[in-house]
Short mmCIF file of C-alpha atoms (C1' of nucleotides) in Angstrom, two decimals:
data_model
loop_
_atom_site.label_atom_id
_atom_site.label_comp_id
_atom_site.label_asym_id
_atom_site.label_seq_id
_atom_site.Cartn_x
_atom_site.Cartn_y
_atom_site.Cartn_z
CA MET T 1 0.05 0.07 0.08
CA THR T 2 1.41 3.48 -0.83
CA GLY T 3 1.81 6.30 1.59
CA ASP T 4 -1.22 8.28 0.42
CA GLU T 5 -3.52 5.07 0.25
CA ARG T 6 -2.16 4.25 3.90
CA ARG T 7 -2.89 7.66 5.23
CA GLU T 8 -6.35 7.73 3.83
CA GLN T 9 -7.04 4.30 5.28
CA ILE T 10 -5.81 5.51 8.73
CA ILE T 11 -8.10 8.56 8.63
CA ARG T 12 -10.98 6.57 7.59
CA THR T 13 -10.56 3.96 10.63
CA ALA T 14 -9.66 7.05 13.08
CA VAL T 15 -12.86 8.63 12.15
CA GLU T 16 -14.71 5.53 13.40
CA VAL T 17 -12.60 5.15 16.40
CA PHE T 18 -12.64 8.88 17.52
CA SER T 19 -16.34 9.16 16.81
CA LYS T 20 -17.01 6.36 19.11
CA HIS T 21 -14.71 7.31 22.06
CA GLY T 22 -13.82 10.84 21.71
CA PHE T 23 -10.49 12.38 21.88
CA SER T 24 -9.26 10.96 25.37
CA GLY T 25 -11.12 7.83 24.94
CA THR T 26 -9.09 6.92 21.89
CA THR T 27 -5.78 5.32 22.01
CA THR T 28 -3.42 5.16 19.24
CA LYS T 29 -3.32 1.32 19.76
CA ARG T 30 -6.95 1.03 19.19
CA VAL T 31 -6.70 2.65 15.85
CA ALA T 32 -3.90 0.68 14.88
CA GLU T 33 -5.63 -2.45 15.70
CA ALA T 34 -8.66 -1.36 13.86
CA ALA T 35 -6.54 -0.43 10.76
CA GLY T 36 -4.70 -3.57 11.04
CA ILE T 37 -1.33 -2.15 11.35
CA SER T 38 1.26 -1.25 14.02
CA GLU T 39 1.24 1.87 15.92
CA ALA T 40 4.61 2.91 14.67
CA ILE T 41 2.94 3.33 11.07
CA ILE T 42 0.40 5.97 12.54
CA PHE T 43 3.16 8.01 13.79
CA ARG T 44 5.17 7.87 10.33
CA HIS T 45 2.04 9.55 8.92
CA PHE T 46 0.97 11.87 11.68
CA ALA T 47 3.34 13.50 14.17
CA SER T 48 1.09 13.02 16.93
CA LYS T 49 -2.30 11.84 18.03
CA ASP T 50 -3.32 15.34 18.30
CA GLU T 51 -2.23 15.89 14.59
CA LEU T 52 -4.29 12.75 13.66
CA TYR T 53 -7.36 14.08 15.30
CA GLU T 54 -7.16 17.55 13.81
CA ALA T 55 -6.68 15.82 10.38
CA ILE T 56 -9.89 13.94 10.71
CA LEU T 57 -11.90 16.84 12.08
CA HIS T 58 -10.47 18.98 9.11
CA ASN T 59 -11.50 16.33 6.88
CA LYS T 60 -15.08 15.72 8.14
CA VAL T 61 -15.88 19.22 9.38
CA CYS T 62 -14.30 21.59 7.07
CA GLU T 63 -13.77 19.87 3.85
CA GLY T 64 -16.69 17.56 3.95
CA GLY T 65 -18.78 19.96 5.75
CA ASP T 66 -20.32 21.59 3.19
CA LYS T 67 -21.88 18.22 1.98
CA GLN T 68 -23.20 17.95 5.38
CA PHE T 69 -25.85 20.68 4.67
CA PRO T 70 -28.39 20.10 2.31
CA TRP T 71 -28.85 23.82 1.37
CA MET T 72 -26.45 24.41 -1.33
CA GLY T 73 -26.79 23.30 -5.09
CA ASN T 74 -30.16 21.56 -4.29
CA GLU T 75 -32.36 21.96 -7.33
CA PRO T 76 -35.65 20.99 -6.04
CA LEU T 77 -35.30 23.08 -2.99
CA GLU T 78 -34.23 26.25 -4.93
CA LEU T 79 -37.13 25.85 -7.29
CA ALA T 80 -39.48 25.51 -4.21
CA MET T 81 -37.75 28.62 -2.69
CA GLN T 82 -38.41 30.54 -5.92
CA ARG T 83 -41.98 29.82 -6.08
CA GLY T 84 -42.53 30.26 -2.34
CA ASP T 85 -43.77 27.03 -1.61
CA ASP T 86 -43.03 27.02 1.88
CA LEU T 87 -44.16 23.49 3.17
CA GLU T 88 -42.10 22.02 0.33
CA VAL T 89 -38.89 24.27 1.35
CA PHE T 90 -39.19 23.07 4.90
CA TYR T 91 -40.07 19.43 4.08
CA LEU T 92 -37.01 18.97 1.56
CA LEU T 93 -34.83 20.46 4.30
CA ALA T 94 -35.91 18.29 6.94
CA ALA T 95 -36.00 15.20 4.89
CA GLU T 96 -32.32 15.79 3.52
CA ALA T 97 -30.80 16.72 7.04
CA LEU T 98 -32.38 13.68 8.59
CA LYS T 99 -31.06 11.46 5.80
CA LYS T 100 -27.65 12.96 6.21
CA HIS T 101 -27.78 12.59 10.16
CA GLU T 102 -28.52 8.89 9.71
CA SER T 103 -26.27 8.05 7.19
CA ASP T 104 -23.32 9.80 8.73
CA SER T 105 -23.92 9.64 12.53
CA ASN T 106 -20.15 9.52 13.01
CA PHE T 107 -20.25 13.17 11.81
CA MET T 108 -22.70 13.98 14.46
CA ARG T 109 -20.75 12.19 17.20
CA LEU T 110 -17.47 13.93 16.08
CA ILE T 111 -19.08 17.40 16.31
CA PHE T 112 -20.52 16.60 19.80
CA TYR T 113 -17.39 15.29 21.08
CA ALA T 114 -15.41 18.23 19.69
CA ALA T 115 -17.73 20.72 21.51
CA LEU T 116 -18.00 18.79 24.61
CA GLU T 117 -14.11 18.32 24.60
CA ASP T 118 -13.87 22.18 23.71
CA ASN T 119 -11.92 21.37 20.64
CA GLU T 120 -11.56 24.47 18.17
CA ALA T 121 -13.18 22.50 15.29
CA SER T 122 -16.26 23.12 17.11
CA GLU T 123 -15.90 26.80 16.74
CA HIS T 124 -15.39 26.56 13.29
CA PHE T 125 -18.30 24.43 12.51
CA VAL T 126 -20.46 27.08 14.27
CA ASN T 127 -18.81 30.01 12.61
CA GLN T 128 -18.59 28.62 9.06
CA LEU T 129 -21.45 26.05 8.57
CA MET T 130 -24.16 27.05 11.30
CA GLU T 131 -23.89 30.71 10.28
CA GLY T 132 -24.32 29.95 6.89
CA LEU T 133 -27.30 27.95 7.45
CA TYR T 134 -28.89 30.63 9.63
CA ARG T 135 -28.20 33.18 7.19
CA PHE T 136 -29.49 31.12 4.00
CA LEU T 137 -32.77 29.96 5.88
CA GLY T 138 -33.22 33.34 7.91
CA ASP T 139 -33.14 35.22 4.69
CA TYR T 140 -35.80 33.17 2.94
CA ILE T 141 -38.01 33.37 6.01
CA GLU T 142 -37.41 37.28 6.07
CA ARG T 143 -38.39 37.35 2.46
CA ARG T 144 -41.48 35.39 3.18
CA GLN T 145 -42.67 37.84 6.06
CA LYS T 146 -42.15 40.69 3.61
CA ASP T 147 -44.17 38.88 1.17
CA GLY T 148 -46.83 38.91 4.06
CA ALA T 149 -46.83 35.10 4.31
CA MET T 150 -45.22 34.49 7.52
CA ARG T 151 -45.66 36.20 10.84
CA ASN T 152 -43.26 38.80 12.29
CA VAL T 153 -41.17 36.59 14.39
CA ASN T 154 -37.17 36.92 14.59
CA PRO T 155 -36.28 34.79 11.57
CA ARG T 156 -33.30 33.28 13.64
CA ILE T 157 -35.73 31.98 16.37
CA VAL T 158 -37.56 30.31 13.45
CA VAL T 159 -34.28 28.78 12.23
CA ARG T 160 -33.30 27.55 15.62
CA SER T 161 -36.71 26.09 16.32
CA PHE T 162 -36.38 23.87 13.08
CA MET T 163 -32.93 22.82 13.66
CA GLY T 164 -33.84 21.95 17.19
CA MET T 165 -36.57 19.62 15.80
CA LEU T 166 -34.22 17.89 13.27
CA ILE T 167 -31.08 17.84 15.15
CA HIS T 168 -32.66 16.57 18.54
CA HIS T 169 -34.71 14.07 16.65
CA SER T 170 -31.50 12.61 15.02
CA LEU T 171 -29.81 12.85 18.42
CA ASN T 172 -32.20 10.73 20.09
CA ASN T 173 -32.03 8.32 17.11
CA ILE T 174 -28.14 8.08 17.60
CA LEU T 175 -27.65 8.39 21.22
CA TRP T 176 -30.51 7.93 23.49
CA ASP T 177 -33.47 6.27 22.02
CA LYS T 178 -31.64 3.79 19.82
CA ASN T 179 -34.25 1.18 19.84
CA ARG T 180 -36.86 3.92 19.42
CA LYS T 181 -38.85 3.33 22.60
CA LEU T 182 -39.79 6.91 23.09
CA LEU T 183 -40.85 7.37 19.53
CA ASP T 184 -40.63 5.20 16.53
CA ILE T 185 -41.16 6.90 13.09
CA SER T 186 -39.49 7.05 9.62
CA ASN T 187 -37.38 9.88 8.56
CA GLU T 188 -40.06 10.57 6.01
CA GLU T 189 -42.80 10.76 8.55
CA ALA T 190 -40.69 12.88 10.85
CA ALA T 191 -39.94 15.36 8.06
CA LYS T 192 -43.42 15.77 7.07
CA ASN T 193 -44.38 16.33 10.58
CA PHE T 194 -41.64 18.69 11.67
CA ALA T 195 -42.19 20.68 8.41
CA GLU T 196 -45.83 20.94 8.91
CA ILE T 197 -45.72 21.90 12.56
CA LEU T 198 -43.22 24.60 12.33
CA LEU T 199 -44.79 25.87 9.13
CA ARG T 200 -48.15 26.21 10.69
CA GLY T 201 -46.35 27.78 13.60
CA VAL T 202 -45.00 30.84 11.59
CA LEU T 203 -47.40 31.27 8.85
CA VAL T 204 -50.10 34.14 9.01
CA GLY T 205 -53.43 33.25 10.49
CA GLY T 206 -54.71 30.56 13.08
CA GLU T 207 -53.31 32.48 16.05
CA PRO T 208 -53.93 31.25 19.76
CA ASP T 209 -56.69 33.19 21.15
CA THR T 210 -54.30 35.40 23.29
CA ALA T 211 -50.59 35.94 22.81
CA ILE T 212 -48.35 35.65 25.76
CA ASN T 213 -47.02 39.29 25.46
CA GLU T 214 -50.62 40.45 25.74
CA ARG T 215 -51.21 38.90 29.02
CA SER T 216 -51.12 40.18 32.56
CA MET I 1 -13.94 17.02 58.07
CA THR I 2 -15.80 13.89 58.64
CA GLY I 3 -15.97 11.12 56.32
CA ASP I 4 -19.52 11.92 54.93
CA GLU I 5 -18.75 15.62 54.45
CA ARG I 6 -15.47 14.62 52.62
CA ARG I 7 -17.26 12.11 50.42
CA GLU I 8 -19.92 14.89 49.54
CA GLN I 9 -17.25 17.35 48.86
CA ILE I 10 -15.54 14.96 46.60
CA ILE I 11 -18.74 14.23 44.80
CA ARG I 12 -19.44 17.95 44.25
CA THR I 13 -16.10 18.62 42.92
CA ALA I 14 -15.92 15.51 40.60
CA VAL I 15 -19.22 16.63 39.23
CA GLU I 16 -17.37 19.71 37.85
CA VAL I 17 -14.53 17.92 36.52
CA PHE I 18 -16.29 15.15 34.98
CA SER I 19 -18.89 17.32 33.37
CA LYS I 20 -16.01 19.53 31.74
CA HIS I 21 -13.76 16.62 30.42
CA GLY I 22 -16.02 13.36 30.49
CA PHE I 23 -15.10 9.93 31.89
CA SER I 24 -11.76 9.32 29.88
CA GLY I 25 -10.70 12.81 29.97
CA THR I 26 -10.84 13.15 33.69
CA THR I 27 -7.92 12.19 35.84
CA THR I 28 -8.31 11.44 39.53
CA LYS I 29 -5.21 13.69 40.08
CA ARG I 30 -7.33 16.58 38.71
CA VAL I 31 -10.33 15.72 40.95
CA ALA I 32 -7.91 15.62 43.93
CA GLU I 33 -6.40 19.10 42.92
CA ALA I 34 -9.66 20.66 42.38
CA ALA I 35 -10.79 19.35 45.84
CA GLY I 36 -7.61 20.38 47.53
CA ILE I 37 -6.66 16.86 48.81
CA SER I 38 -4.31 13.93 47.79
CA GLU I 39 -5.45 11.27 45.41
CA ALA I 40 -5.04 8.68 48.14
CA ILE I 41 -8.22 10.23 49.73
CA ILE I 42 -10.33 9.61 46.66
CA PHE I 43 -9.67 6.11 46.87
CA ARG I 44 -10.33 5.73 50.58
CA HIS I 45 -14.05 7.03 49.67
CA PHE I 46 -14.51 5.13 46.39
CA ALA I 47 -12.92 2.13 45.48
CA SER I 48 -12.18 3.23 41.87
CA LYS I 49 -12.53 6.01 39.32
CA ASP I 50 -15.29 4.03 37.83
CA GLU I 51 -17.29 3.95 41.23
CA LEU I 52 -16.76 7.79 41.73
CA TYR I 53 -18.18 8.28 38.15
CA GLU I 54 -21.13 6.09 38.90
CA ALA I 55 -21.82 7.89 42.31
CA ILE I 56 -21.91 11.26 40.73
CA LEU I 57 -24.08 10.22 37.81
CA HIS I 58 -26.39 8.52 40.27
CA ASN I 59 -26.50 11.61 42.29
CA LYS I 60 -27.24 13.92 39.41
CA VAL I 61 -29.25 11.80 37.24
CA CYS I 62 -31.04 9.37 39.21
CA GLU I 63 -31.83 11.07 42.53
CA GLY I 64 -31.63 14.75 41.45
CA GLY I 65 -33.12 13.73 38.09
CA ASP I 66 -36.80 14.42 39.10
CA LYS I 67 -35.89 18.03 40.10
CA GLN I 68 -34.39 18.36 36.65
CA PHE I 69 -37.80 18.26 35.12
CA PRO I 70 -40.41 20.84 35.73
CA TRP I 71 -43.44 18.84 35.23
CA MET I 72 -44.13 17.56 38.61
CA GLY I 73 -45.79 19.36 41.49
CA ASN I 74 -45.70 22.79 39.57
CA GLU I 75 -48.95 24.42 40.62
CA PRO I 76 -49.33 27.20 38.03
CA LEU I 77 -48.60 24.55 35.58
CA GLU I 78 -51.25 22.04 36.78
CA LEU I 79 -53.77 24.64 36.94
CA ALA I 80 -53.04 25.90 33.39
CA MET I 81 -53.28 22.21 32.41
CA GLN I 82 -56.72 21.91 34.16
CA ARG I 83 -58.36 24.80 32.43
CA GLY I 84 -56.64 23.98 29.18
CA ASP I 85 -54.86 27.10 28.80
CA ASP I 86 -52.33 25.41 26.11
CA LEU I 87 -50.07 28.55 25.43
CA GLU I 88 -49.81 28.89 29.27
CA VAL I 89 -48.86 25.26 29.73
CA PHE I 90 -46.17 25.17 26.85
CA TYR I 91 -44.77 28.56 28.05
CA LEU I 92 -44.45 27.63 31.57
CA LEU I 93 -42.76 24.34 30.41
CA ALA I 94 -40.45 26.19 28.28
CA ALA I 95 -39.35 28.81 30.68
CA GLU I 96 -38.81 26.30 33.49
CA ALA I 97 -36.77 23.89 31.17
CA LEU I 98 -34.65 26.72 29.96
CA LYS I 99 -34.00 28.13 33.47
CA LYS I 100 -32.95 24.69 34.78
CA HIS I 101 -30.69 23.95 31.65
CA GLU I 102 -28.91 27.40 32.15
CA SER I 103 -28.47 26.98 36.06
CA ASP I 104 -27.42 23.48 35.79
CA SER I 105 -25.32 23.07 32.68
CA ASN I 106 -23.05 20.61 34.19
CA PHE I 107 -26.17 18.16 34.32
CA MET I 108 -26.48 18.75 30.52
CA ARG I 109 -22.88 18.25 29.90
CA LEU I 110 -22.87 14.97 31.91
CA ILE I 111 -25.91 13.51 30.25
CA PHE I 112 -24.18 14.08 26.88
CA TYR I 113 -20.99 12.72 27.85
CA ALA I 114 -22.74 9.74 29.39
CA ALA I 115 -24.57 9.06 26.14
CA LEU I 116 -21.62 9.53 23.83
CA GLU I 117 -19.24 7.44 26.14
CA ASP I 118 -22.14 4.64 26.22
CA ASN I 119 -22.50 4.82 30.00
CA GLU I 120 -25.66 2.95 31.18
CA ALA I 121 -26.74 6.17 33.11
CA SER I 122 -27.87 7.47 29.73
CA GLU I 123 -30.08 4.54 29.18
CA HIS I 124 -31.58 5.10 32.70
CA PHE I 125 -31.95 8.64 31.80
CA VAL I 126 -34.29 7.93 28.93
CA ASN I 127 -36.11 4.99 30.48
CA GLN I 128 -37.10 6.91 33.53
CA LEU I 129 -37.18 10.62 33.14
CA MET I 130 -37.84 10.97 29.36
CA GLU I 131 -40.31 8.49 29.14
CA GLY I 132 -41.97 10.08 32.11
CA LEU I 133 -42.06 13.32 30.20
CA TYR I 134 -43.23 11.82 26.95
CA ARG I 135 -46.07 10.10 28.74
CA PHE I 136 -46.92 13.16 30.92
CA LEU I 137 -47.17 15.73 28.07
CA GLY I 138 -48.22 13.20 25.61
CA ASP I 139 -51.26 12.47 27.57
CA TYR I 140 -52.09 16.34 27.94
CA ILE I 141 -51.91 16.76 24.12
CA GLU I 142 -53.97 13.62 23.40
CA ARG I 143 -56.54 15.03 25.81
CA ARG I 144 -56.67 18.38 24.07
CA GLN I 145 -56.98 16.55 20.77
CA LYS I 146 -60.16 14.71 22.04
CA ASP I 147 -61.29 18.33 23.17
CA GLY I 148 -60.97 19.32 19.51
CA ALA I 149 -58.36 22.01 20.41
CA MET I 150 -55.63 20.24 18.70
CA ARG I 151 -54.99 18.72 15.49
CA ASN I 152 -54.56 14.76 15.19
CA VAL I 153 -50.82 14.52 15.20
CA ASN I 154 -48.96 11.78 16.92
CA PRO I 155 -48.64 13.39 20.11
CA ARG I 156 -45.05 12.05 20.79
CA ILE I 157 -43.96 13.91 17.64
CA VAL I 158 -45.19 16.98 19.20
CA VAL I 159 -43.27 16.29 22.38
CA ARG I 160 -40.26 15.78 20.36
CA SER I 161 -40.60 19.02 18.41
CA PHE I 162 -41.17 20.96 21.59
CA MET I 163 -38.10 19.22 23.42
CA GLY I 164 -36.18 19.55 20.47
CA MET I 165 -36.74 23.24 20.36
CA LEU I 166 -35.73 23.57 24.12
CA ILE I 167 -32.87 21.19 24.38
CA HIS I 168 -31.34 22.28 21.22
CA HIS I 169 -31.48 25.94 22.30
CA SER I 170 -29.86 25.34 25.39
CA LEU I 171 -27.25 22.89 23.64
CA ASN I 172 -26.33 26.12 21.43
CA ASN I 173 -26.06 28.23 24.59
CA ILE I 174 -23.86 25.88 26.28
CA LEU I 175 -21.77 24.08 23.72
CA TRP I 176 -21.66 25.86 20.38
CA ASP I 177 -22.83 29.50 20.51
CA LYS I 178 -21.71 30.55 23.89
CA ASN I 179 -21.25 34.10 22.95
CA ARG I 180 -24.50 34.12 21.03
CA LYS I 181 -23.32 34.92 17.53
CA LEU I 182 -26.06 32.85 16.07
CA LEU I 183 -28.89 34.12 18.26
CA ASP I 184 -28.95 36.19 21.25
CA ILE I 185 -32.27 36.34 23.21
CA SER I 186 -33.33 35.83 26.73
CA ASN I 187 -34.80 32.70 28.08
CA GLU I 188 -38.01 34.46 28.47
CA GLU I 189 -38.06 35.54 24.89
CA ALA I 190 -37.14 32.02 23.52
CA ALA I 191 -39.79 30.46 25.89
CA LYS I 192 -42.51 32.62 24.62
CA ASN I 193 -41.56 32.12 20.72
CA PHE I 194 -40.95 28.50 20.89
CA ALA I 195 -44.32 28.09 22.97
CA GLU I 196 -46.12 30.11 20.50
CA ILE I 197 -44.61 28.54 17.27
CA LEU I 198 -45.34 25.08 18.56
CA LEU I 199 -48.70 25.73 19.69
CA ARG I 200 -49.70 27.46 16.34
CA GLY I 201 -48.32 24.35 14.66
CA VAL I 202 -50.58 21.79 16.47
CA LEU I 203 -53.82 23.68 17.07
CA VAL I 204 -56.76 23.42 14.92
CA GLY I 205 -57.09 25.95 12.27
CA GLY I 206 -54.61 28.00 10.10
CA GLU I 207 -53.43 25.12 7.89
CA PRO I 208 -51.01 25.48 5.15
CA ASP I 209 -52.94 25.45 1.68
CA THR I 210 -51.91 21.88 0.84
CA ALA I 211 -50.70 19.40 3.29
CA ILE I 212 -47.73 17.34 2.20
CA ASN I 213 -49.23 13.90 2.33
CA GLU I 214 -51.94 15.37 -0.03
CA ARG I 215 -49.35 16.00 -2.97
CA SER I 216 -48.31 13.99 -6.09
"C1'" DG P 1 -8.64 11.47 58.10
"C1'" DT P 2 -4.66 12.58 55.47
"C1'" DC P 3 -0.38 12.37 53.67
"C1'" DT P 4 4.25 10.58 51.00
"C1'" DA P 5 5.92 6.93 48.42
"C1'" DT P 6 5.38 3.44 45.51
"C1'" DA P 7 3.39 -0.44 42.44
"C1'" DT P 8 1.73 -1.69 37.96
"C1'" DA P 9 -0.15 -0.98 33.79
"C1'" DG P 10 -0.96 1.58 29.66
"C1'" DC P 11 -0.27 5.66 27.23
"C1'" DG P 12 2.13 8.46 23.33
"C1'" DA P 13 6.08 8.40 20.77
"C1'" DT P 14 10.83 6.80 18.97
"C1'" DA P 15 14.79 3.81 17.35
"C1'" DG P 16 16.47 0.83 14.40
"C1'" DA P 17 16.30 -3.61 11.82
"C1'" DC P 18 14.24 -5.67 7.59
"C1'" DG F 1 6.61 0.89 4.04
"C1'" DT F 2 6.24 -2.12 8.04
"C1'" DC F 3 7.65 -4.11 12.00
"C1'" DT F 4 9.55 -5.23 17.02
"C1'" DA F 5 11.54 -3.43 20.88
"C1'" DT F 6 11.69 -0.02 23.94
"C1'" DC F 7 11.71 4.64 26.08
"C1'" DG F 8 9.56 8.23 29.24
"C1'" DC F 9 5.70 9.69 31.26
"C1'" DT F 10 1.32 9.47 33.59
"C1'" DA F 11 -2.87 6.94 34.66
"C1'" DT F 12 -4.97 4.03 38.32
"C1'" DA F 13 -4.57 2.41 42.70
"C1'" DT F 14 -2.16 0.47 47.33
"C1'" DA F 15 1.00 0.60 51.49
"C1'" DG F 16 2.23 2.41 55.34
"C1'" DA F 17 3.53 6.29 58.43
"C1'" DC F 18 1.38 10.01 61.04
#
DNA sequence: GTCTATATAGCGATAGAC
DNA sequence: GTCTATCGCTATATAGAC
């Protein structure tokens, strides 16, 4: 196996191990065993365990990061946005997001570990990718508010509400509720329901009888 | 300092350290330093690092767990539920939850670490506390559906949507968006908005023009 | 109840043969 | 490019003095 091939193989393997056990919980020995090589080879390709970790985070979060978000270069989505088909917009976003989360749960685990363990990749994740998403979806919501289609709620609160539904649902599926005791539904079903609940929540019309800030 | 006092002090200190760095990332040495004692004392009170960790998880998740959830013995909440004041119900739940999360972020970090590191406390957390919450709030939603006040959505999807908003918002505040770059609002504001969005989303009336499952 | 000193094992990382 | 052998260090845990 050539140097580059080996390096790639180590990274792929390391993603598996680090995403399972985090940085502190991962030993170079386990990575070596999982890759079927000796520890020494790892340190021939990466100067330190730290450098290996940074490499896989960079690989997953920074480079592959754009692909984690389904809001760029998605034709059906862009068409739905152009014609102001809100339900379709939110449904497509939800379905894509849930699918991604499910097919790449390692990415989610890495991000959570990085955040908890206070790795700077976490900061990068928020500054670049999440900020991009908040702007992208926030702008759409703002436009729809100007159209008079949506109520005047802080667009970023709407984005957070929606992302909350999606990320928390995937988080349950990956971490806590693996055997679906609390709630057992398909991604399709979940995406439909989340989109519809959120959208009804922000569209004009159908208000609760008294808004909270009009109360005593 | 007596034995029990010392034990309690160690636990309090260990909660801080474990919640910051997780199980693998925490060394008994750091706990000892943070408590201002020698390592030997820790092992006089706890047979192993594992036992200390289980002790603090039991302390926070199992015993203190009930207090983490604001849905038992909360009078204003129960009154609001009795008179079917949905907005007040969801607002109170949201406000209480966000307040708890903020004042005890260590609890959230412990839970997340436990889930990622595959500790059994995580399972207990879901089976006991989350299941209780889903039943409690799910039952209320079901009742309101029978009243004809809420649409016929799987109640547990509604609970998940709402919990998603709350937990994900707190998670952002604690982990990723500490300096509130993405969204900077008070708990009060957040609770109001989440409650109103969710409630409009599930109340009868104000439907999006075409539901997703009626489409092509 | 608390300490210092120490045992033992596993960690990240390196040396050097092939 | 890969291995075995090993270094230096730190981890958990214990022994024994005070």
